[in-house]
Amino acid sequence: MLRLPVLLILLLLVACGGGVYHTVKPGQNLYRISRAYNVDKNYLARVNGISDPSLIKVGTRLYIPGATKTKYVAPVKENVQPPPPAPKPAPVKRTKSVSPAASPTRKTTAAPQVNATSIKKLSWPLRGKIVRSFSTQARAGGGKGIEIAVRSGSPVLAAEAGKAIYSGDGVNGYGHLIILQHENELFTVYGFNQKNLVLQGDFVSQGEKIALSGTPPAGGQARLHFEVRRGKQAVDPILYLP
C-alpha cells in the first residue's frame, strides 16, 4: 500500500474545499438560508447539531457544507426587530470659565492599542491524560501534535464542524487516520484510531462521533494522536482547546 506523509495529503486535498460559515442575521431562518445555499434544510440542521430548526438565534454561526463563499439571505420582514432607541444625551452642566493661566495642567493618556489575535476555540476530541505534548520537531511514531491516553474503543469526536478530506490507513505511523478541514484553512488530525466511522467527503458537525480510539501501530498504551494545523503549519492544539 502506498504510504504518504500527512502534510502531503493536506496539500493534495486542500483543493477539495470544505465550506463556509454563515452568521444568522435578524429575520433569517434555516429554510431561507438552506434555499440561498441550495442545501437541504434537514441536512443543514444535522450538520450543525440543530434539533429544532425553528429555534436558531440571531448571531448563530452555521456551517454550510460545500459552499465557497457566503451569500445574501433575504430576511423575513415581519421577523426583523427594530433597533433599540438611542439613549438621550446627558444634560450639559454650565460651569464658570477659567482663564488658561489659572487652569490646571491636564495629562493626556492615549488609549492602548490592542492587537491580540483571537484564536478560535475547538472542543476536545475526547478527555484523558496528555501523555505526549506538542513539539515542533518531527518524532518517530507520530507527527507534530499531542497524544491523549484513553481506553481503547473510546468515542473520538470532531473538534469542529467540517469536511473529512481523508479517512484511511495509508499514512505511515498513524494507523487509521481522519483529517477534517474547517473554516479559514484550519485542519484537525485524528490518528491511532481503532476504527474510522466517517468516509472521505463526509460532512460532520462539532461533537459528532467520527472514530473509535485505538493503539499506535508500533504498540503501547491506547491513545489518540491529535493535531491542529493552520494551512501547512502545525500549531499547538492546547492553544485551541478550552
PDB file of C-alpha atoms in Angstrom:
ATOM      1  CA  MET A   1       0.000   0.000   0.000  1.00  0.00           C
ATOM      2  CA  LEU A   2       1.260   3.462  -0.880  1.00  0.00           C
ATOM      3  CA  ARG A   3       2.364   5.371   2.243  1.00  0.00           C
ATOM      4  CA  LEU A   4       2.189   9.183   2.176  1.00  0.00           C
ATOM      5  CA  PRO A   5       3.136  11.789   4.795  1.00  0.00           C
ATOM      6  CA  VAL A   6       0.175  13.611   6.361  1.00  0.00           C
ATOM      7  CA  LEU A   7       1.450  17.027   5.192  1.00  0.00           C
ATOM      8  CA  LEU A   8       1.444  15.840   1.566  1.00  0.00           C
ATOM      9  CA  ILE A   9      -2.135  14.611   1.941  1.00  0.00           C
ATOM     10  CA  LEU A  10      -3.156  18.017   3.303  1.00  0.00           C
ATOM     11  CA  LEU A  11      -1.577  19.731   0.307  1.00  0.00           C
ATOM     12  CA  LEU A  12      -3.199  17.340  -2.167  1.00  0.00           C
ATOM     13  CA  LEU A  13      -6.675  17.563  -0.633  1.00  0.00           C
ATOM     14  CA  VAL A  14      -6.899  21.221   0.358  1.00  0.00           C
ATOM     15  CA  ALA A  15      -8.331  21.961  -3.087  1.00  0.00           C
ATOM     16  CA  CYS A  16     -11.375  19.815  -2.270  1.00  0.00           C
ATOM     17  CA  GLY A  17     -12.971  22.721  -0.371  1.00  0.00           C
ATOM     18  CA  GLY A  18     -14.768  22.448   2.925  1.00  0.00           C
ATOM     19  CA  GLY A  19     -17.485  25.078   3.176  1.00  0.00           C
ATOM     20  CA  VAL A  20     -18.128  28.427   4.795  1.00  0.00           C
ATOM     21  CA  TYR A  21     -19.780  29.797   7.924  1.00  0.00           C
ATOM     22  CA  HIS A  22     -22.933  31.923   7.680  1.00  0.00           C
ATOM     23  CA  THR A  23     -23.842  34.173  10.617  1.00  0.00           C
ATOM     24  CA  VAL A  24     -27.620  34.284  11.161  1.00  0.00           C
ATOM     25  CA  LYS A  25     -28.990  37.823  10.907  1.00  0.00           C
ATOM     26  CA  PRO A  26     -32.349  39.216  12.084  1.00  0.00           C
ATOM     27  CA  GLY A  27     -35.251  37.870  10.037  1.00  0.00           C
ATOM     28  CA  GLN A  28     -33.327  34.891   8.635  1.00  0.00           C
ATOM     29  CA  ASN A  29     -34.395  31.302   9.272  1.00  0.00           C
ATOM     30  CA  LEU A  30     -32.983  27.896   8.422  1.00  0.00           C
ATOM     31  CA  TYR A  31     -35.354  27.442   5.468  1.00  0.00           C
ATOM     32  CA  ARG A  32     -34.302  30.698   3.767  1.00  0.00           C
ATOM     33  CA  ILE A  33     -30.624  30.023   4.451  1.00  0.00           C
ATOM     34  CA  SER A  34     -30.841  26.490   3.028  1.00  0.00           C
ATOM     35  CA  ARG A  35     -32.593  27.828  -0.116  1.00  0.00           C
ATOM     36  CA  ALA A  36     -29.971  30.542  -0.630  1.00  0.00           C
ATOM     37  CA  TYR A  37     -27.115  27.999  -0.472  1.00  0.00           C
ATOM     38  CA  ASN A  38     -29.067  25.214  -2.240  1.00  0.00           C
ATOM     39  CA  VAL A  39     -28.574  22.808   0.690  1.00  0.00           C
ATOM     40  CA  ASP A  40     -31.272  20.550   2.150  1.00  0.00           C
ATOM     41  CA  LYS A  41     -32.703  22.123   5.318  1.00  0.00           C
ATOM     42  CA  ASN A  42     -32.708  18.888   7.340  1.00  0.00           C
ATOM     43  CA  TYR A  43     -29.151  18.076   6.299  1.00  0.00           C
ATOM     44  CA  LEU A  44     -28.041  21.583   7.255  1.00  0.00           C
ATOM     45  CA  ALA A  45     -29.682  21.170  10.667  1.00  0.00           C
ATOM     46  CA  ARG A  46     -27.976  17.804  11.242  1.00  0.00           C
ATOM     47  CA  VAL A  47     -24.505  19.065  10.281  1.00  0.00           C
ATOM     48  CA  ASN A  48     -24.843  21.954  12.744  1.00  0.00           C
ATOM     49  CA  GLY A  49     -26.353  19.853  15.558  1.00  0.00           C
ATOM     50  CA  ILE A  50     -29.705  21.717  15.492  1.00  0.00           C
ATOM     51  CA  SER A  51     -32.555  19.663  16.955  1.00  0.00           C
ATOM     52  CA  ASP A  52     -35.270  22.273  16.339  1.00  0.00           C
ATOM     53  CA  PRO A  53     -34.721  24.298  13.113  1.00  0.00           C
ATOM     54  CA  SER A  54     -37.275  26.892  14.218  1.00  0.00           C
ATOM     55  CA  LEU A  55     -35.187  27.962  17.221  1.00  0.00           C
ATOM     56  CA  ILE A  56     -31.981  29.250  15.599  1.00  0.00           C
ATOM     57  CA  LYS A  57     -30.913  32.535  17.148  1.00  0.00           C
ATOM     58  CA  VAL A  58     -29.518  35.696  15.616  1.00  0.00           C
ATOM     59  CA  GLY A  59     -25.715  35.550  15.708  1.00  0.00           C
ATOM     60  CA  THR A  60     -25.539  31.741  15.367  1.00  0.00           C
ATOM     61  CA  ARG A  61     -22.729  30.630  13.026  1.00  0.00           C
ATOM     62  CA  LEU A  62     -23.983  27.902  10.687  1.00  0.00           C
ATOM     63  CA  TYR A  63     -21.544  25.692   8.801  1.00  0.00           C
ATOM     64  CA  ILE A  64     -22.606  25.486   5.118  1.00  0.00           C
ATOM     65  CA  PRO A  65     -21.082  22.338   3.566  1.00  0.00           C
ATOM     66  CA  GLY A  66     -19.710  22.671   0.056  1.00  0.00           C
ATOM     67  CA  ALA A  67     -20.209  26.444  -0.220  1.00  0.00           C
ATOM     68  CA  THR A  68     -17.298  28.534  -1.496  1.00  0.00           C
ATOM     69  CA  LYS A  69     -18.474  31.950  -0.295  1.00  0.00           C
ATOM     70  CA  THR A  70     -21.123  33.499   1.931  1.00  0.00           C
ATOM     71  CA  LYS A  71     -24.353  34.568   0.239  1.00  0.00           C
ATOM     72  CA  TYR A  72     -27.045  37.174   0.878  1.00  0.00           C
ATOM     73  CA  VAL A  73     -30.150  35.729   2.539  1.00  0.00           C
ATOM     74  CA  ALA A  74     -33.278  37.870   2.306  1.00  0.00           C
ATOM     75  CA  PRO A  75     -34.853  38.363   5.765  1.00  0.00           C
ATOM     76  CA  VAL A  76     -38.499  37.761   6.633  1.00  0.00           C
ATOM     77  CA  LYS A  77     -39.675  41.345   7.149  1.00  0.00           C
ATOM     78  CA  GLU A  78     -42.120  40.591   9.918  1.00  0.00           C
ATOM     79  CA  ASN A  79     -39.371  38.933  11.949  1.00  0.00           C
ATOM     80  CA  VAL A  80     -36.998  41.888  11.809  1.00  0.00           C
ATOM     81  CA  GLN A  81     -36.833  43.616  15.167  1.00  0.00           C
ATOM     82  CA  PRO A  82     -36.276  47.403  15.144  1.00  0.00           C
ATOM     83  CA  PRO A  83     -33.065  48.558  16.815  1.00  0.00           C
ATOM     84  CA  PRO A  84     -33.399  49.912  20.376  1.00  0.00           C
ATOM     85  CA  PRO A  85     -33.747  53.694  20.652  1.00  0.00           C
ATOM     86  CA  ALA A  86     -30.515  55.592  21.135  1.00  0.00           C
ATOM     87  CA  PRO A  87     -30.017  56.827  24.712  1.00  0.00           C
ATOM     88  CA  LYS A  88     -30.664  60.508  25.288  1.00  0.00           C
ATOM     89  CA  PRO A  89     -27.520  62.562  25.916  1.00  0.00           C
ATOM     90  CA  ALA A  90     -26.991  63.696  29.491  1.00  0.00           C
ATOM     91  CA  PRO A  91     -27.692  67.401  30.104  1.00  0.00           C
ATOM     92  CA  VAL A  92     -24.619  69.619  29.943  1.00  0.00           C
ATOM     93  CA  LYS A  93     -23.834  71.429  33.181  1.00  0.00           C
ATOM     94  CA  ARG A  94     -22.740  75.031  32.775  1.00  0.00           C
ATOM     95  CA  THR A  95     -19.561  75.964  34.609  1.00  0.00           C
ATOM     96  CA  LYS A  96     -17.700  79.212  35.046  1.00  0.00           C
ATOM     97  CA  SER A  97     -14.984  79.808  32.512  1.00  0.00           C
ATOM     98  CA  VAL A  98     -11.434  79.588  33.809  1.00  0.00           C
ATOM     99  CA  SER A  99      -8.587  81.528  32.277  1.00  0.00           C
ATOM    100  CA  PRO A 100      -5.791  79.479  30.718  1.00  0.00           C
ATOM    101  CA  ALA A 101      -3.313  80.741  33.311  1.00  0.00           C
ATOM    102  CA  ALA A 102      -5.450  79.509  36.179  1.00  0.00           C
ATOM    103  CA  SER A 103      -6.445  76.160  34.664  1.00  0.00           C
ATOM    104  CA  PRO A 104      -4.518  73.114  35.902  1.00  0.00           C
ATOM    105  CA  THR A 105      -2.291  71.194  33.537  1.00  0.00           C
ATOM    106  CA  ARG A 106      -4.044  68.125  32.104  1.00  0.00           C
ATOM    107  CA  LYS A 107      -2.193  64.960  31.217  1.00  0.00           C
ATOM    108  CA  THR A 108      -3.446  63.226  28.098  1.00  0.00           C
ATOM    109  CA  THR A 109      -3.385  59.457  28.304  1.00  0.00           C
ATOM    110  CA  ALA A 110      -3.547  57.612  24.992  1.00  0.00           C
ATOM    111  CA  ALA A 111      -5.743  54.523  24.829  1.00  0.00           C
ATOM    112  CA  PRO A 112      -3.656  51.350  24.474  1.00  0.00           C
ATOM    113  CA  GLN A 113      -3.769  49.648  21.096  1.00  0.00           C
ATOM    114  CA  VAL A 114      -4.997  46.052  21.363  1.00  0.00           C
ATOM    115  CA  ASN A 115      -3.507  43.867  18.661  1.00  0.00           C
ATOM    116  CA  ALA A 116      -4.221  40.464  20.221  1.00  0.00           C
ATOM    117  CA  THR A 117      -5.225  37.850  17.653  1.00  0.00           C
ATOM    118  CA  SER A 118      -8.364  35.944  18.573  1.00  0.00           C
ATOM    119  CA  ILE A 119      -7.971  32.174  18.376  1.00  0.00           C
ATOM    120  CA  LYS A 120     -10.991  30.051  17.514  1.00  0.00           C
ATOM    121  CA  LYS A 121     -11.678  27.576  20.304  1.00  0.00           C
ATOM    122  CA  LEU A 122     -12.254  23.940  19.392  1.00  0.00           C
ATOM    123  CA  SER A 123     -13.814  21.251  21.552  1.00  0.00           C
ATOM    124  CA  TRP A 124     -11.825  18.332  22.977  1.00  0.00           C
ATOM    125  CA  PRO A 125     -11.963  15.242  20.730  1.00  0.00           C
ATOM    126  CA  LEU A 126     -12.021  13.185  23.933  1.00  0.00           C
ATOM    127  CA  ARG A 127     -10.917  13.531  27.546  1.00  0.00           C
ATOM    128  CA  GLY A 128      -7.894  11.798  29.001  1.00  0.00           C
ATOM    129  CA  LYS A 129      -4.344  12.260  30.236  1.00  0.00           C
ATOM    130  CA  ILE A 130      -1.972  14.014  27.836  1.00  0.00           C
ATOM    131  CA  VAL A 131       0.971  11.623  27.576  1.00  0.00           C
ATOM    132  CA  ARG A 132       2.786  13.437  24.785  1.00  0.00           C
ATOM    133  CA  SER A 133       2.900  17.220  24.458  1.00  0.00           C
ATOM    134  CA  PHE A 134       3.255  19.299  21.306  1.00  0.00           C
ATOM    135  CA  SER A 135       6.678  19.686  19.730  1.00  0.00           C
ATOM    136  CA  THR A 136       7.763  21.406  16.519  1.00  0.00           C
ATOM    137  CA  GLN A 137      10.229  18.567  15.930  1.00  0.00           C
ATOM    138  CA  ALA A 138       9.054  15.546  13.952  1.00  0.00           C
ATOM    139  CA  ARG A 139       9.166  12.375  16.052  1.00  0.00           C
ATOM    140  CA  ALA A 140       9.057   8.680  15.259  1.00  0.00           C
ATOM    141  CA  GLY A 141       5.654   7.070  15.609  1.00  0.00           C
ATOM    142  CA  GLY A 142       3.667  10.297  15.266  1.00  0.00           C
ATOM    143  CA  GLY A 143       3.617  13.822  13.917  1.00  0.00           C
ATOM    144  CA  LYS A 144       3.533  17.269  15.434  1.00  0.00           C
ATOM    145  CA  GLY A 145       0.576  17.001  17.802  1.00  0.00           C
ATOM    146  CA  ILE A 146      -0.433  15.790  21.234  1.00  0.00           C
ATOM    147  CA  GLU A 147      -1.367  12.294  22.381  1.00  0.00           C
ATOM    148  CA  ILE A 148      -4.209  11.631  24.820  1.00  0.00           C
ATOM    149  CA  ALA A 149      -4.326   8.336  26.723  1.00  0.00           C
ATOM    150  CA  VAL A 150      -7.785   6.710  26.848  1.00  0.00           C
ATOM    151  CA  ARG A 151      -9.352   3.282  26.868  1.00  0.00           C
ATOM    152  CA  SER A 152      -9.269   1.524  23.517  1.00  0.00           C
ATOM    153  CA  GLY A 153     -12.603   1.913  21.769  1.00  0.00           C
ATOM    154  CA  SER A 154     -13.435   5.303  23.320  1.00  0.00           C
ATOM    155  CA  PRO A 155     -15.504   7.597  21.038  1.00  0.00           C
ATOM    156  CA  VAL A 156     -13.476  10.230  19.180  1.00  0.00           C
ATOM    157  CA  LEU A 157     -15.451  13.432  18.489  1.00  0.00           C
ATOM    158  CA  ALA A 158     -14.994  16.092  15.829  1.00  0.00           C
ATOM    159  CA  ALA A 159     -13.381  19.162  17.409  1.00  0.00           C
ATOM    160  CA  GLU A 160     -15.252  21.422  14.960  1.00  0.00           C
ATOM    161  CA  ALA A 161     -17.736  21.139  12.100  1.00  0.00           C
ATOM    162  CA  GLY A 162     -16.049  20.400   8.811  1.00  0.00           C
ATOM    163  CA  LYS A 163     -15.404  18.017   5.940  1.00  0.00           C
ATOM    164  CA  ALA A 164     -13.454  14.754   6.078  1.00  0.00           C
ATOM    165  CA  ILE A 165     -10.808  15.197   3.380  1.00  0.00           C
ATOM    166  CA  TYR A 166      -9.058  11.957   4.363  1.00  0.00           C
ATOM    167  CA  SER A 167     -10.201   8.767   6.090  1.00  0.00           C
ATOM    168  CA  GLY A 168      -7.997   5.705   5.780  1.00  0.00           C
ATOM    169  CA  ASP A 169      -4.878   3.865   6.905  1.00  0.00           C
ATOM    170  CA  GLY A 170      -2.423   4.849   4.162  1.00  0.00           C
ATOM    171  CA  VAL A 171      -0.339   7.308   6.200  1.00  0.00           C
ATOM    172  CA  ASN A 172       2.715   5.666   7.736  1.00  0.00           C
ATOM    173  CA  GLY A 173       2.803   5.723  11.547  1.00  0.00           C
ATOM    174  CA  TYR A 174      -0.784   6.908  12.136  1.00  0.00           C
ATOM    175  CA  GLY A 175      -2.836   3.727  11.742  1.00  0.00           C
ATOM    176  CA  HIS A 176      -6.440   4.575  10.900  1.00  0.00           C
ATOM    177  CA  LEU A 177      -6.422   8.341  10.366  1.00  0.00           C
ATOM    178  CA  ILE A 178      -9.006  11.083   9.789  1.00  0.00           C
ATOM    179  CA  ILE A 179      -8.258  14.644   8.591  1.00  0.00           C
ATOM    180  CA  LEU A 180     -11.017  17.258   8.851  1.00  0.00           C
ATOM    181  CA  GLN A 181     -10.935  20.569   7.013  1.00  0.00           C
ATOM    182  CA  HIS A 182     -12.596  23.561   8.681  1.00  0.00           C
ATOM    183  CA  GLU A 183     -13.063  27.268   8.018  1.00  0.00           C
ATOM    184  CA  ASN A 184     -10.074  29.552   7.267  1.00  0.00           C
ATOM    185  CA  GLU A 185      -7.633  26.790   6.265  1.00  0.00           C
ATOM    186  CA  LEU A 186      -7.822  25.111   9.681  1.00  0.00           C
ATOM    187  CA  PHE A 187      -7.347  21.334   9.836  1.00  0.00           C
ATOM    188  CA  THR A 188      -7.636  18.784  12.656  1.00  0.00           C
ATOM    189  CA  VAL A 189      -5.983  15.363  12.524  1.00  0.00           C
ATOM    190  CA  TYR A 190      -7.085  12.234  14.447  1.00  0.00           C
ATOM    191  CA  GLY A 191      -4.721   9.240  14.425  1.00  0.00           C
ATOM    192  CA  PHE A 192      -4.191   5.790  16.014  1.00  0.00           C
ATOM    193  CA  ASN A 193      -7.904   5.011  15.573  1.00  0.00           C
ATOM    194  CA  GLN A 194      -9.192   1.504  16.037  1.00  0.00           C
ATOM    195  CA  LYS A 195     -11.959   2.236  13.538  1.00  0.00           C
ATOM    196  CA  ASN A 196     -12.985   5.238  11.431  1.00  0.00           C
ATOM    197  CA  LEU A 197     -16.721   5.995  11.419  1.00  0.00           C
ATOM    198  CA  VAL A 198     -16.764   8.598   8.620  1.00  0.00           C
ATOM    199  CA  LEU A 199     -15.748   8.384   4.995  1.00  0.00           C
ATOM    200  CA  GLN A 200     -13.714  10.778   2.894  1.00  0.00           C
ATOM    201  CA  GLY A 201     -16.076  13.501   1.652  1.00  0.00           C
ATOM    202  CA  ASP A 202     -18.472  13.289   4.631  1.00  0.00           C
ATOM    203  CA  PHE A 203     -19.518  16.490   6.397  1.00  0.00           C
ATOM    204  CA  VAL A 204     -19.600  16.322  10.194  1.00  0.00           C
ATOM    205  CA  SER A 205     -20.870  18.579  12.960  1.00  0.00           C
ATOM    206  CA  GLN A 206     -18.910  19.657  16.029  1.00  0.00           C
ATOM    207  CA  GLY A 207     -19.026  16.927  18.668  1.00  0.00           C
ATOM    208  CA  GLU A 208     -20.106  14.206  16.207  1.00  0.00           C
ATOM    209  CA  LYS A 209     -18.570  10.756  16.775  1.00  0.00           C
ATOM    210  CA  ILE A 210     -16.115  10.137  13.938  1.00  0.00           C
ATOM    211  CA  ALA A 211     -13.945   7.247  15.184  1.00  0.00           C
ATOM    212  CA  LEU A 212     -13.121   4.798  17.966  1.00  0.00           C
ATOM    213  CA  SER A 213      -9.736   5.218  19.652  1.00  0.00           C
ATOM    214  CA  GLY A 214      -7.062   2.578  19.313  1.00  0.00           C
ATOM    215  CA  THR A 215      -3.354   1.985  19.846  1.00  0.00           C
ATOM    216  CA  PRO A 216      -0.310   3.238  17.873  1.00  0.00           C
ATOM    217  CA  PRO A 217       0.827   0.924  15.046  1.00  0.00           C
ATOM    218  CA  ALA A 218       4.095   0.427  16.941  1.00  0.00           C
ATOM    219  CA  GLY A 219       2.174  -0.771  20.005  1.00  0.00           C
ATOM    220  CA  GLY A 220       1.900   0.577  23.531  1.00  0.00           C
ATOM    221  CA  GLN A 221      -0.832   2.254  25.553  1.00  0.00           C
ATOM    222  CA  ALA A 222      -4.145   3.066  23.855  1.00  0.00           C
ATOM    223  CA  ARG A 223      -4.284   6.749  22.916  1.00  0.00           C
ATOM    224  CA  LEU A 224      -5.435   9.326  20.379  1.00  0.00           C
ATOM    225  CA  HIS A 225      -2.997  11.301  18.266  1.00  0.00           C
ATOM    226  CA  PHE A 226      -4.459  14.802  17.723  1.00  0.00           C
ATOM    227  CA  GLU A 227      -3.060  17.609  15.584  1.00  0.00           C
ATOM    228  CA  VAL A 228      -4.207  21.128  14.673  1.00  0.00           C
ATOM    229  CA  ARG A 229      -2.825  22.685  11.510  1.00  0.00           C
ATOM    230  CA  ARG A 230      -3.198  26.226  10.188  1.00  0.00           C
ATOM    231  CA  GLY A 231      -2.688  25.589   6.484  1.00  0.00           C
ATOM    232  CA  LYS A 232       0.623  23.712   6.223  1.00  0.00           C
ATOM    233  CA  GLN A 233       1.830  24.821   9.667  1.00  0.00           C
ATOM    234  CA  ALA A 234       1.354  22.581  12.721  1.00  0.00           C
ATOM    235  CA  VAL A 235       0.330  24.539  15.829  1.00  0.00           C
ATOM    236  CA  ASP A 236      -0.025  23.589  19.482  1.00  0.00           C
ATOM    237  CA  PRO A 237      -3.541  22.115  19.913  1.00  0.00           C
ATOM    238  CA  ILE A 238      -3.652  23.276  23.542  1.00  0.00           C
ATOM    239  CA  LEU A 239      -3.915  26.892  22.308  1.00  0.00           C
ATOM    240  CA  TYR A 240      -7.165  25.992  20.554  1.00  0.00           C
ATOM    241  CA  LEU A 241      -8.754  23.885  23.286  1.00  0.00           C
ATOM    242  CA  PRO A 242     -10.853  25.299  26.168  1.00  0.00           C
TER     243      PRO A 242
END
